[in-house]
Tab-separated table of C-alpha atoms and ligand atoms in Angstrom:
chain	number	residue	atom	x	y	z
A	3	MET	CA	0.019	0.107	0.024
A	4	LYS	CA	1.122	3.513	-0.725
A	5	GLU	CA	4.391	2.591	-2.198
A	6	ASN	CA	3.492	5.103	-4.810
A	7	GLN	CA	5.070	8.062	-2.995
A	8	PRO	CA	8.464	8.267	-4.511
A	9	SER	CA	8.953	11.765	-3.255
A	10	ARG	CA	8.552	10.900	0.372
A	11	ALA	CA	11.789	10.791	2.457
A	12	ARG	CA	13.310	7.623	3.220
A	13	PHE	CA	16.324	6.495	5.631
A	14	GLY	CA	19.389	5.535	3.795
A	15	SER	CA	20.150	2.167	5.231
A	16	LYS	CA	19.257	-0.320	7.942
A	17	PHE	CA	22.148	0.907	10.150
A	18	GLY	CA	20.891	4.428	9.553
A	19	VAL	CA	17.481	3.443	10.577
A	20	VAL	CA	18.663	2.012	13.843
A	21	MET	CA	20.977	5.050	14.480
A	22	ALA	CA	18.081	7.625	13.651
A	23	ALA	CA	15.802	5.759	16.137
A	24	VAL	CA	18.707	5.367	18.723
A	25	GLY	CA	19.209	9.124	18.110
A	26	SER	CA	15.769	9.764	18.996
A	27	ALA	CA	15.698	7.409	21.997
A	28	VAL	CA	18.997	8.175	23.647
A	29	GLY	CA	18.882	11.697	24.885
A	30	LEU	CA	18.264	13.532	28.158
A	31	GLY	CA	15.806	10.797	29.189
A	32	ASN	CA	18.724	8.474	29.614
A	33	ILE	CA	21.358	10.650	31.155
A	34	TRP	CA	19.205	13.324	32.906
A	35	ARG	CA	15.730	11.911	33.514
A	36	PHE	CA	16.412	8.305	34.219
A	37	PRO	CA	18.914	8.675	37.070
A	38	TYR	CA	16.843	11.306	38.861
A	39	GLU	CA	13.640	9.113	38.628
A	40	LEU	CA	15.451	6.149	39.848
A	41	GLY	CA	16.883	8.166	42.610
A	42	MET	CA	13.451	9.487	43.715
A	43	ASN	CA	11.759	6.053	43.229
A	44	GLY	CA	14.032	3.773	45.488
A	45	GLY	CA	16.821	2.655	43.212
A	46	PHE	CA	16.898	-1.092	42.282
A	47	ALA	CA	13.187	-1.572	42.777
A	48	PHE	CA	12.644	1.092	40.105
A	49	LEU	CA	15.220	-0.542	37.749
A	50	LEU	CA	13.717	-3.911	38.030
A	51	VAL	CA	10.132	-2.536	37.199
A	52	TYR	CA	11.599	-0.417	34.338
A	53	LEU	CA	13.338	-3.320	32.639
A	54	LEU	CA	10.071	-5.206	32.878
A	55	CYS	CA	8.064	-2.378	31.152
A	56	VAL	CA	10.729	-2.044	28.414
A	57	LEU	CA	10.588	-5.777	27.747
A	58	ALA	CA	6.846	-6.614	27.905
A	59	LEU	CA	5.312	-3.167	27.062
A	60	GLY	CA	7.832	-0.942	25.364
A	61	ILE	CA	9.077	-3.250	22.583
A	62	PRO	CA	5.556	-4.255	21.434
A	63	VAL	CA	4.424	-0.652	21.347
A	64	MET	CA	7.572	0.465	19.487
A	65	LEU	CA	6.965	-2.268	17.146
A	66	ALA	CA	3.363	-1.232	16.667
A	67	GLU	CA	4.234	2.330	15.952
A	68	LEU	CA	6.802	1.196	13.212
A	69	VAL	CA	4.172	-1.037	11.675
A	70	ILE	CA	1.580	1.798	11.537
A	71	GLY	CA	4.010	4.125	10.210
A	72	ARG	CA	5.720	2.074	7.573
A	73	ARG	CA	2.223	0.680	6.267
A	74	SER	CA	0.509	4.115	6.059
A	75	ARG	CA	3.696	6.141	4.930
A	76	SER	CA	2.208	9.129	6.628
A	77	ASN	CA	2.447	11.561	9.470
A	78	VAL	CA	1.151	10.683	12.826
A	79	PHE	CA	-2.340	12.137	11.924
A	80	GLY	CA	-2.598	10.895	8.399
A	81	SER	CA	-1.473	7.358	9.244
A	82	PHE	CA	-4.767	6.876	11.314
A	83	LYS	CA	-6.693	8.094	8.421
A	84	VAL	CA	-4.929	5.824	5.894
A	85	LEU	CA	-5.329	2.821	7.975
A	86	SER	CA	-8.903	3.555	9.375
A	87	PRO	CA	-10.375	5.741	6.697
A	88	ASN	CA	-13.950	5.673	8.284
A	89	GLY	CA	-12.941	5.882	11.758
A	90	LYS	CA	-12.193	8.737	14.220
A	91	TRP	CA	-8.792	7.640	15.182
A	92	HIS	CA	-7.066	10.469	13.501
A	93	TYR	CA	-8.135	12.854	16.270
A	94	LEU	CA	-5.807	10.827	18.349
A	95	GLY	CA	-3.093	11.859	16.145
A	96	VAL	CA	-3.773	15.534	17.225
A	97	VAL	CA	-3.313	14.585	20.567
A	98	TYR	CA	0.174	13.073	19.858
A	99	VAL	CA	1.184	16.207	18.125
A	100	VAL	CA	0.171	18.191	21.206
A	101	ALA	CA	2.152	15.763	23.315
A	102	ALA	CA	5.244	16.270	21.105
A	103	PHE	CA	4.732	19.995	21.630
A	104	ILE	CA	4.447	19.703	25.346
A	105	ILE	CA	7.510	17.376	25.520
A	106	SER	CA	9.552	19.673	23.419
A	107	SER	CA	8.784	22.659	25.681
A	108	PHE	CA	10.540	21.437	28.723
A	109	TYR	CA	13.022	19.344	26.715
A	110	PHE	CA	14.455	22.493	25.119
A	111	VAL	CA	14.827	23.967	28.530
A	112	VAL	CA	17.034	21.150	29.788
A	113	ALA	CA	18.774	20.945	26.359
A	114	GLY	CA	19.644	24.752	27.011
A	115	TRP	CA	21.077	23.793	30.411
A	116	SER	CA	23.416	21.226	28.660
A	117	LEU	CA	24.669	24.162	26.374
A	118	GLU	CA	25.348	26.244	29.551
A	119	TYR	CA	27.307	23.407	31.182
A	120	VAL	CA	29.379	23.077	27.780
A	121	TYR	CA	30.148	26.742	28.313
A	122	GLN	CA	30.959	26.215	32.132
A	123	ALA	CA	33.120	23.208	31.246
A	124	VAL	CA	34.978	25.118	28.396
A	125	THR	CA	35.537	28.039	30.664
A	126	ASP	CA	36.930	25.715	33.518
A	127	GLN	CA	34.304	26.642	36.171
A	128	PHE	CA	34.025	23.333	37.849
A	129	SER	CA	37.575	23.199	39.243
A	130	ASN	CA	37.981	23.833	42.980
A	131	ARG	CA	34.330	23.907	43.793
A	132	SER	CA	32.818	21.820	46.374
A	133	PRO	CA	29.721	19.768	45.821
A	134	LEU	CA	27.716	22.304	47.780
A	135	GLU	CA	28.945	25.207	45.827
A	136	LEU	CA	28.193	23.363	42.574
A	137	SER	CA	24.791	22.657	43.711
A	138	GLN	CA	24.114	26.054	44.520
A	139	ALA	CA	25.767	27.201	41.156
A	140	PHE	CA	23.038	25.154	39.464
A	141	THR	CA	20.090	26.476	41.460
A	142	ASP	CA	21.220	30.038	40.852
A	143	PHE	CA	21.676	29.321	37.067
A	144	SER	CA	18.219	27.448	36.582
A	145	THR	CA	16.168	29.992	38.519
A	146	ASP	CA	17.794	33.007	36.654
A	147	ALA	CA	15.348	34.908	34.544
A	148	LEU	CA	17.679	35.324	31.608
A	149	ARG	CA	20.530	32.957	31.172
A	150	PRO	CA	18.602	29.690	30.675
A	151	ILE	CA	16.270	31.396	28.210
A	152	PHE	CA	19.103	32.552	26.280
A	153	TRP	CA	20.447	28.941	25.815
A	154	THR	CA	17.023	27.616	25.216
A	155	ILE	CA	16.376	30.015	22.360
A	156	VAL	CA	20.069	29.193	21.001
A	157	PHE	CA	19.047	25.492	21.003
A	158	VAL	CA	15.718	26.132	19.159
A	159	PHE	CA	17.825	27.817	16.514
A	160	LEU	CA	20.220	24.980	16.334
A	161	ALA	CA	17.475	22.358	16.065
A	162	ALA	CA	15.402	24.288	13.538
A	163	GLY	CA	18.596	24.922	11.550
A	164	VAL	CA	19.466	21.324	11.320
A	165	ILE	CA	15.844	20.488	10.190
A	166	LEU	CA	15.973	23.188	7.573
A	167	ALA	CA	19.116	22.165	6.135
A	168	GLY	CA	17.428	19.019	5.470
A	169	VAL	CA	20.120	16.991	6.963
A	170	ARG	CA	18.262	13.887	8.031
A	171	LYS	CA	21.056	12.055	6.313
A	172	GLY	CA	23.387	14.270	8.179
A	173	ILE	CA	21.730	13.394	11.532
A	174	GLU	CA	22.122	9.769	10.394
A	175	ASN	CA	25.812	10.196	9.876
A	176	ILE	CA	26.393	12.300	12.856
A	177	SER	CA	24.443	9.859	15.208
A	178	LYS	CA	26.712	6.985	13.821
A	179	VAL	CA	29.903	8.777	15.242
A	180	LEU	CA	28.181	10.679	18.169
A	181	MET	CA	26.515	7.684	19.768
A	182	PRO	CA	29.364	5.435	20.125
A	183	MET	CA	31.429	8.288	21.523
A	184	LEU	CA	28.976	9.039	24.063
A	185	PHE	CA	28.984	5.494	25.072
A	186	VAL	CA	32.753	5.455	25.469
A	187	ILE	CA	32.689	8.527	27.737
A	188	ILE	CA	29.897	7.190	29.904
A	189	VAL	CA	31.917	3.999	30.309
A	190	VAL	CA	34.934	6.024	31.421
A	191	LEU	CA	32.758	7.907	33.803
A	192	CYS	CA	31.478	4.610	35.257
A	193	VAL	CA	34.933	3.245	35.962
A	194	ARG	CA	35.989	6.436	37.871
A	195	SER	CA	32.755	6.548	39.645
A	196	VAL	CA	32.778	3.047	40.888
A	197	THR	CA	36.576	3.516	42.194
A	198	LEU	CA	35.552	6.624	44.258
A	199	PRO	CA	35.674	6.056	48.123
A	200	ASN	CA	32.412	4.709	49.457
A	201	ALA	CA	31.133	3.869	46.032
A	202	THR	CA	29.677	0.654	47.150
A	203	GLU	CA	26.863	2.372	48.781
A	204	GLY	CA	25.785	3.729	45.396
A	205	LEU	CA	26.051	0.376	43.917
A	206	LYS	CA	24.043	-1.286	46.733
A	207	PHE	CA	21.411	1.461	46.136
A	208	LEU	CA	21.340	0.604	42.364
A	209	PHE	CA	21.631	-3.227	42.615
A	210	TYR	CA	20.243	-4.252	45.985
A	211	PRO	CA	16.734	-5.663	45.637
A	212	ASP	CA	14.296	-4.193	48.277
A	213	PHE	CA	11.043	-5.124	46.965
A	214	SER	CA	9.095	-3.316	49.682
A	215	LYS	CA	9.913	-0.069	47.832
A	216	ILE	CA	7.591	-1.163	44.775
A	217	ASN	CA	4.280	0.654	45.039
A	218	SER	CA	1.883	1.833	42.320
A	219	SER	CA	3.476	5.254	41.863
A	220	VAL	CA	6.855	3.536	41.468
A	221	VAL	CA	5.259	1.293	38.671
A	222	LEU	CA	3.685	4.382	36.789
A	223	SER	CA	7.009	6.282	36.989
A	224	ALA	CA	8.842	3.294	35.574
A	225	LEU	CA	6.249	2.932	32.945
A	226	GLY	CA	6.305	6.650	32.045
A	227	GLN	CA	10.110	6.701	32.009
A	228	ALA	CA	10.262	3.613	29.767
A	229	PHE	CA	7.847	5.234	27.063
A	230	PHE	CA	9.675	8.608	27.440
A	231	SER	CA	13.154	7.153	27.004
A	232	LEU	CA	12.105	4.877	24.123
A	233	SER	CA	10.341	7.823	22.451
A	234	ILE	CA	7.188	5.874	22.213
A	235	GLY	CA	3.352	6.607	22.878
A	236	MET	CA	3.111	9.716	20.848
A	237	GLY	CA	3.843	8.864	17.413
A	238	CYS	CA	7.406	9.744	17.028
A	239	LEU	CA	8.210	6.364	15.771
A	240	ILE	CA	5.064	6.208	13.685
A	241	THR	CA	6.691	9.175	11.910
A	242	TYR	CA	10.098	7.688	11.603
A	243	GLY	CA	8.461	4.337	10.536
A	244	SER	CA	6.996	6.063	7.697
A	245	TYR	CA	10.583	6.740	6.396
A	246	ILE	CA	11.732	3.067	6.749
A	247	ASP	CA	11.854	0.995	3.559
A	248	LYS	CA	9.973	-2.245	3.296
A	249	GLU	CA	12.935	-4.710	3.574
A	250	ASN	CA	13.726	-3.600	7.125
A	251	ASN	CA	12.919	-6.215	9.898
A	252	LEU	CA	10.952	-4.110	12.267
A	253	LEU	CA	10.994	-6.588	14.957
A	254	GLY	CA	14.835	-6.609	14.854
A	255	THR	CA	15.016	-2.789	14.783
A	256	SER	CA	12.760	-2.535	17.771
A	257	VAL	CA	14.875	-4.932	19.752
A	258	GLU	CA	18.127	-3.420	18.888
A	259	VAL	CA	16.888	0.282	19.728
A	260	SER	CA	15.437	-0.805	23.078
A	261	VAL	CA	18.528	-2.733	24.186
A	262	LEU	CA	20.986	0.090	23.234
A	263	ASP	CA	18.761	2.849	24.773
A	264	THR	CA	18.372	0.794	28.237
A	265	LEU	CA	22.030	0.130	28.203
A	266	VAL	CA	22.801	3.857	28.000
A	267	SER	CA	20.368	4.441	30.917
A	268	VAL	CA	21.742	1.816	33.175
A	269	LEU	CA	25.263	2.861	32.336
A	270	ALA	CA	24.447	6.543	33.185
A	271	SER	CA	23.218	5.453	36.698
A	272	VAL	CA	26.354	3.501	37.317
A	273	ALA	CA	28.251	6.643	36.471
A	274	ILE	CA	26.083	8.780	38.707
A	275	PHE	CA	25.051	6.889	41.826
A	276	PRO	CA	28.405	5.631	43.234
A	277	ALA	CA	29.562	9.308	42.943
A	278	VAL	CA	26.391	10.607	44.521
A	279	PHE	CA	26.941	8.483	47.614
A	280	SER	CA	30.623	9.147	47.696
A	281	LEU	CA	30.048	12.903	47.569
A	282	GLY	CA	27.179	12.777	50.026
A	283	ILE	CA	24.689	14.196	47.591
A	284	ASN	CA	20.881	13.361	48.155
A	285	PRO	CA	19.931	10.684	45.603
A	286	ALA	CA	16.337	12.061	45.527
A	287	LYS	CA	17.655	15.419	44.564
A	288	GLY	CA	15.492	15.468	41.250
A	289	PRO	CA	16.166	17.078	37.954
A	290	GLU	CA	19.506	18.702	38.947
A	291	LEU	CA	20.987	15.422	39.953
A	292	VAL	CA	23.258	15.005	36.875
A	293	PHE	CA	24.308	18.598	36.661
A	294	ILE	CA	25.563	18.814	40.138
A	295	THR	CA	27.097	15.160	40.368
A	296	LEU	CA	29.084	14.769	37.281
A	297	PRO	CA	31.124	17.967	37.464
A	298	ASN	CA	32.492	16.634	40.718
A	299	VAL	CA	33.546	13.292	39.144
A	300	PHE	CA	35.359	15.036	36.342
A	301	MET	CA	37.464	17.040	38.764
A	302	GLN	CA	38.601	13.768	39.913
A	303	ILE	CA	39.711	12.243	36.754
A	304	PRO	CA	42.977	12.835	35.043
A	305	GLY	CA	42.273	15.195	32.093
A	306	GLY	CA	38.916	16.054	33.667
A	307	TYR	CA	38.693	19.323	31.806
A	308	VAL	CA	38.697	17.579	28.470
A	309	TRP	CA	36.261	14.873	29.596
A	310	SER	CA	33.900	17.431	30.911
A	311	VAL	CA	33.828	19.479	27.786
A	312	LEU	CA	33.392	16.465	25.756
A	313	PHE	CA	30.677	14.948	28.022
A	314	PHE	CA	28.502	18.060	28.101
A	315	LEU	CA	28.992	18.506	24.398
A	316	LEU	CA	27.813	15.068	23.563
A	317	LEU	CA	24.880	15.314	26.148
A	318	ALA	CA	23.709	18.461	24.100
A	319	LEU	CA	24.127	16.572	20.732
A	320	ALA	CA	22.149	13.629	22.147
A	321	ALA	CA	19.475	16.113	23.095
A	322	LEU	CA	19.645	17.687	19.665
A	323	THR	CA	19.054	14.180	17.943
A	324	SER	CA	16.130	13.568	20.149
A	325	ILE	CA	14.608	17.034	19.652
A	326	ILE	CA	14.773	16.633	16.005
A	327	SER	CA	12.662	13.724	16.106
A	328	LEU	CA	9.951	15.594	18.260
A	329	LEU	CA	10.145	18.436	15.862
A	330	GLU	CA	9.700	16.234	13.015
A	331	VAL	CA	6.449	14.938	14.382
A	332	ILE	CA	5.146	18.451	14.365
A	333	THR	CA	6.463	19.387	11.062
A	334	ALA	CA	5.566	16.339	9.160
A	335	TYR	CA	1.910	16.912	10.532
A	336	VAL	CA	1.645	20.557	9.795
A	337	SER	CA	3.353	20.382	6.403
A	338	GLU	CA	1.471	17.341	5.023
A	339	GLU	CA	-1.896	17.998	6.531
A	340	PHE	CA	-2.091	21.646	5.979
A	341	LYS	CA	-0.171	21.598	2.692
A	342	ILE	CA	2.410	24.094	3.854
A	343	LYS	CA	6.138	24.096	2.938
A	344	ARG	CA	8.450	22.319	5.398
A	345	ARG	CA	10.313	25.282	5.911
A	346	THR	CA	7.238	27.467	6.970
A	347	ALA	CA	6.150	24.532	9.166
A	348	VAL	CA	9.556	24.510	10.863
A	349	PHE	CA	9.450	28.394	11.534
A	350	MET	CA	5.899	28.138	12.889
A	351	ALA	CA	6.742	25.254	15.385
A	352	SER	CA	9.935	26.749	16.399
A	353	ALA	CA	8.466	30.196	17.085
A	354	LEU	CA	5.554	28.667	19.195
A	355	LEU	CA	8.155	26.414	20.973
A	356	MET	CA	10.350	29.171	21.742
A	357	PHE	CA	7.464	30.791	23.625
A	358	SER	CA	6.373	27.738	25.509
A	359	ALA	CA	9.959	26.848	26.369
A	360	THR	CA	10.485	30.181	27.774
A	361	LEU	CA	7.381	30.116	30.000
A	362	CYS	CA	8.525	26.533	31.211
A	363	SER	CA	12.023	28.091	32.027
A	364	LEU	CA	10.521	31.190	33.776
A	365	SER	CA	8.247	28.790	35.820
A	366	LEU	CA	11.249	27.466	37.673
A	367	GLY	CA	12.146	31.083	39.028
A	368	GLU	CA	11.669	31.590	42.668
A	369	GLY	CA	7.978	32.785	43.364
A	370	SER	CA	7.104	32.504	39.685
A	371	VAL	CA	3.495	32.740	38.974
A	372	LEU	CA	3.714	30.335	36.008
A	373	GLN	CA	2.374	27.492	38.181
A	374	LEU	CA	-0.693	25.198	37.394
A	375	PHE	CA	-1.933	22.522	39.845
A	376	GLY	CA	0.531	23.671	42.238
A	377	MET	CA	3.488	22.974	40.292
A	378	PRO	CA	5.759	24.966	37.787
A	379	ILE	CA	4.538	24.317	34.416
A	380	PHE	CA	8.076	22.863	33.651
A	381	THR	CA	7.312	20.224	36.223
A	382	LEU	CA	3.740	19.772	34.962
A	383	PHE	CA	4.751	19.302	31.471
A	384	ASP	CA	7.347	16.784	32.385
A	385	TYR	CA	4.650	14.972	34.578
A	386	VAL	CA	1.830	14.884	32.142
A	387	SER	CA	3.892	13.826	29.218
A	388	ALA	CA	5.672	10.972	30.815
A	389	LYS	CA	2.872	9.768	33.176
A	390	ILE	CA	-0.241	10.439	31.376
A	391	PHE	CA	0.221	11.230	27.653
A	392	MET	CA	2.792	8.577	26.776
A	393	PRO	CA	1.425	5.583	28.718
A	394	LEU	CA	-2.247	6.274	27.543
A	395	GLY	CA	-0.793	7.103	24.065
A	396	GLY	CA	0.727	3.678	23.977
A	397	LEU	CA	-2.300	1.997	25.022
A	398	PHE	CA	-4.277	3.440	22.306
A	399	ILE	CA	-1.722	2.488	19.602
A	400	ALA	CA	-1.824	-1.014	20.933
A	401	VAL	CA	-5.637	-1.252	20.931
A	402	PHE	CA	-5.692	0.494	17.386
A	403	LEU	CA	-3.124	-1.969	15.808
A	404	GLY	CA	-4.508	-5.027	17.927
A	405	TRP	CA	-8.178	-4.605	17.512
A	406	PHE	CA	-8.974	-2.157	14.694
A	407	CYS	CA	-6.420	-3.282	11.995
A	408	SER	CA	-6.688	-6.529	10.105
A	409	ARG	CA	-4.366	-9.326	11.583
A	410	LYS	CA	-3.512	-10.087	7.944
A	411	MET	CA	-2.091	-6.500	7.525
A	412	VAL	CA	-0.237	-6.673	10.677
A	413	PHE	CA	1.438	-9.978	9.904
A	414	ASP	CA	2.162	-8.929	6.255
A	415	GLU	CA	4.148	-5.914	7.664
A	416	LEU	CA	5.947	-7.732	10.436
A	417	THR	CA	7.006	-10.505	7.969
A	418	ASN	CA	7.792	-8.176	5.166
A	419	GLY	CA	5.199	-9.980	3.005
A	420	GLY	CA	5.898	-13.424	4.302
A	421	SER	CA	9.673	-13.455	3.804
A	422	LEU	CA	10.491	-13.377	7.551
A	423	LYS	CA	9.382	-16.128	9.854
A	424	THR	CA	9.656	-16.459	13.494
A	425	LYS	CA	7.386	-17.461	16.304
A	426	ALA	CA	7.851	-14.193	18.112
A	427	TYR	CA	5.138	-12.487	15.917
A	428	ASP	CA	2.357	-14.529	17.733
A	429	LEU	CA	3.746	-13.417	20.904
A	430	PHE	CA	3.854	-9.873	19.818
A	431	TYR	CA	0.186	-10.081	18.755
A	432	PHE	CA	-0.907	-11.502	22.055
A	433	LEU	CA	1.059	-8.843	23.837
A	434	LEU	CA	-0.467	-6.130	21.721
A	435	ARG	CA	-4.119	-7.251	22.036
A	436	TYR	CA	-4.320	-8.208	25.540
A	437	PHE	CA	-1.317	-7.678	27.856
A	438	VAL	CA	-0.339	-4.157	26.898
A	439	PRO	CA	-3.682	-2.621	27.193
A	440	ILE	CA	-4.584	-4.398	30.487
A	441	ALA	CA	-1.316	-3.865	32.064
A	442	ILE	CA	-1.364	-0.114	31.308
A	443	LEU	CA	-5.049	0.249	32.449
A	444	MET	CA	-4.087	-1.568	35.763
A	445	VAL	CA	-1.228	0.589	36.391
A	446	PHE	CA	-3.643	3.620	36.029
A	447	ILE	CA	-6.374	2.239	38.119
A	448	ASN	CA	-3.934	1.350	40.883
A	449	GLU	CA	-2.553	4.806	40.856
A	450	LEU	CA	-5.918	6.378	41.053
A	451	SER	CA	-7.364	4.163	43.808
B	30	PFF	N1	13.646	9.557	24.090
B	30	PFF	C1	14.124	10.835	24.392
B	30	PFF	C2	14.987	10.819	25.550
B	30	PFF	O1	15.085	9.782	26.234
B	30	PFF	O2	15.706	11.904	25.878
B	30	PFF	C3	13.015	11.788	24.643
B	30	PFF	C4	11.858	11.913	23.476
B	30	PFF	C5	12.304	12.180	22.168
B	30	PFF	C6	10.648	11.637	23.736
B	30	PFF	C7	11.407	12.002	21.089
B	30	PFF	C8	9.595	11.542	22.822
B	30	PFF	C9	10.057	11.738	21.433
B	30	PFF	F1	9.133	11.696	20.571
């Protein structure tokens, strides 16, 4: 179906597909969000539930998104229209675009923080500062009215520029180099972190099973984090799926992306928590955890200056490859559905995002009035996207493909027209139809009761 769209963009190679999807998945969610969620939700208990969520819920939903995208060859709104012309499912597509917008708004702010830290690393501002001073410096910076906004806006320009330059191929190519580099740096940090004095406390926190810590809110946090980290539940991989050619083994791609993404999150935690305990930082510090912990670790590594510059640079670039995928959801929708030039769509989206990201950043200032439901809108956006939009979005994707699309179509897409054979497809279909919707519903019912 729909192979008659020669003008529609395509990823270049199988490796390119995996790297583009990994580029979207690996980002601030792994290095910034995962450790702080883990720290606030009891360590190992969270890790365990997280791994289960990735395996039993994340991989099936990711695969479902890729199937929907590749089959329909359309943006997140159009894909539902193509696959269910008489249904109302495309309205869900609009909700996904809104979710992409909400995520981008606070994501841009944190991406801006990473640029400030590149600047601080380059200008050697971490040396000779105590953990307390570094923590205070972060608070001063993030609650400042202007500085974070400046960096956020720089980041919006950067992301828009990359998309405008039409360098999806460039992103593929950059990702191929950047992702392995980021990996190496994290491994170096892990080695240093676990050899710090008192590091075993952190490792215990990470790997000592204390099942009494598992409760409904830990499960919802882990579920939300899994979907956030894998970039699923809001159509990002529907959009990317629409650029994948029909020879690609979608199941293999989903597993590879999920494994790599999870590995980066776990390694980031191994780099952070031993240091957190060694330095006497509170593991439940929240969003500032990475920014106040890692500069301390760098100062204890030979050549720490170079490592710190490299690390924050790569963090910013990992954020960039994720943000581009978020912007792509919005851009593809606006340009294809409203028949607007991509360039105009990028401008419109960037201008709006600049505005909402600015509000998010300002909401963190002391005494800011930009609060809703008792929390800064930055925190609210982070909360609703990972804990409401993405899990529920994933549920609807599973229900749509599992119950409202023909089984024949799903199998055709999964097996590339019958040329791939494996038993895993039956398992996938079962998970999609029954397990994923019921499990996600139960997590919500449990949390609400
Ligand atoms: N997966 C990204 C991360 O972990 O940083 C965040 C993200 C990107 C979420 C793209 C959703 C998305 F569509």
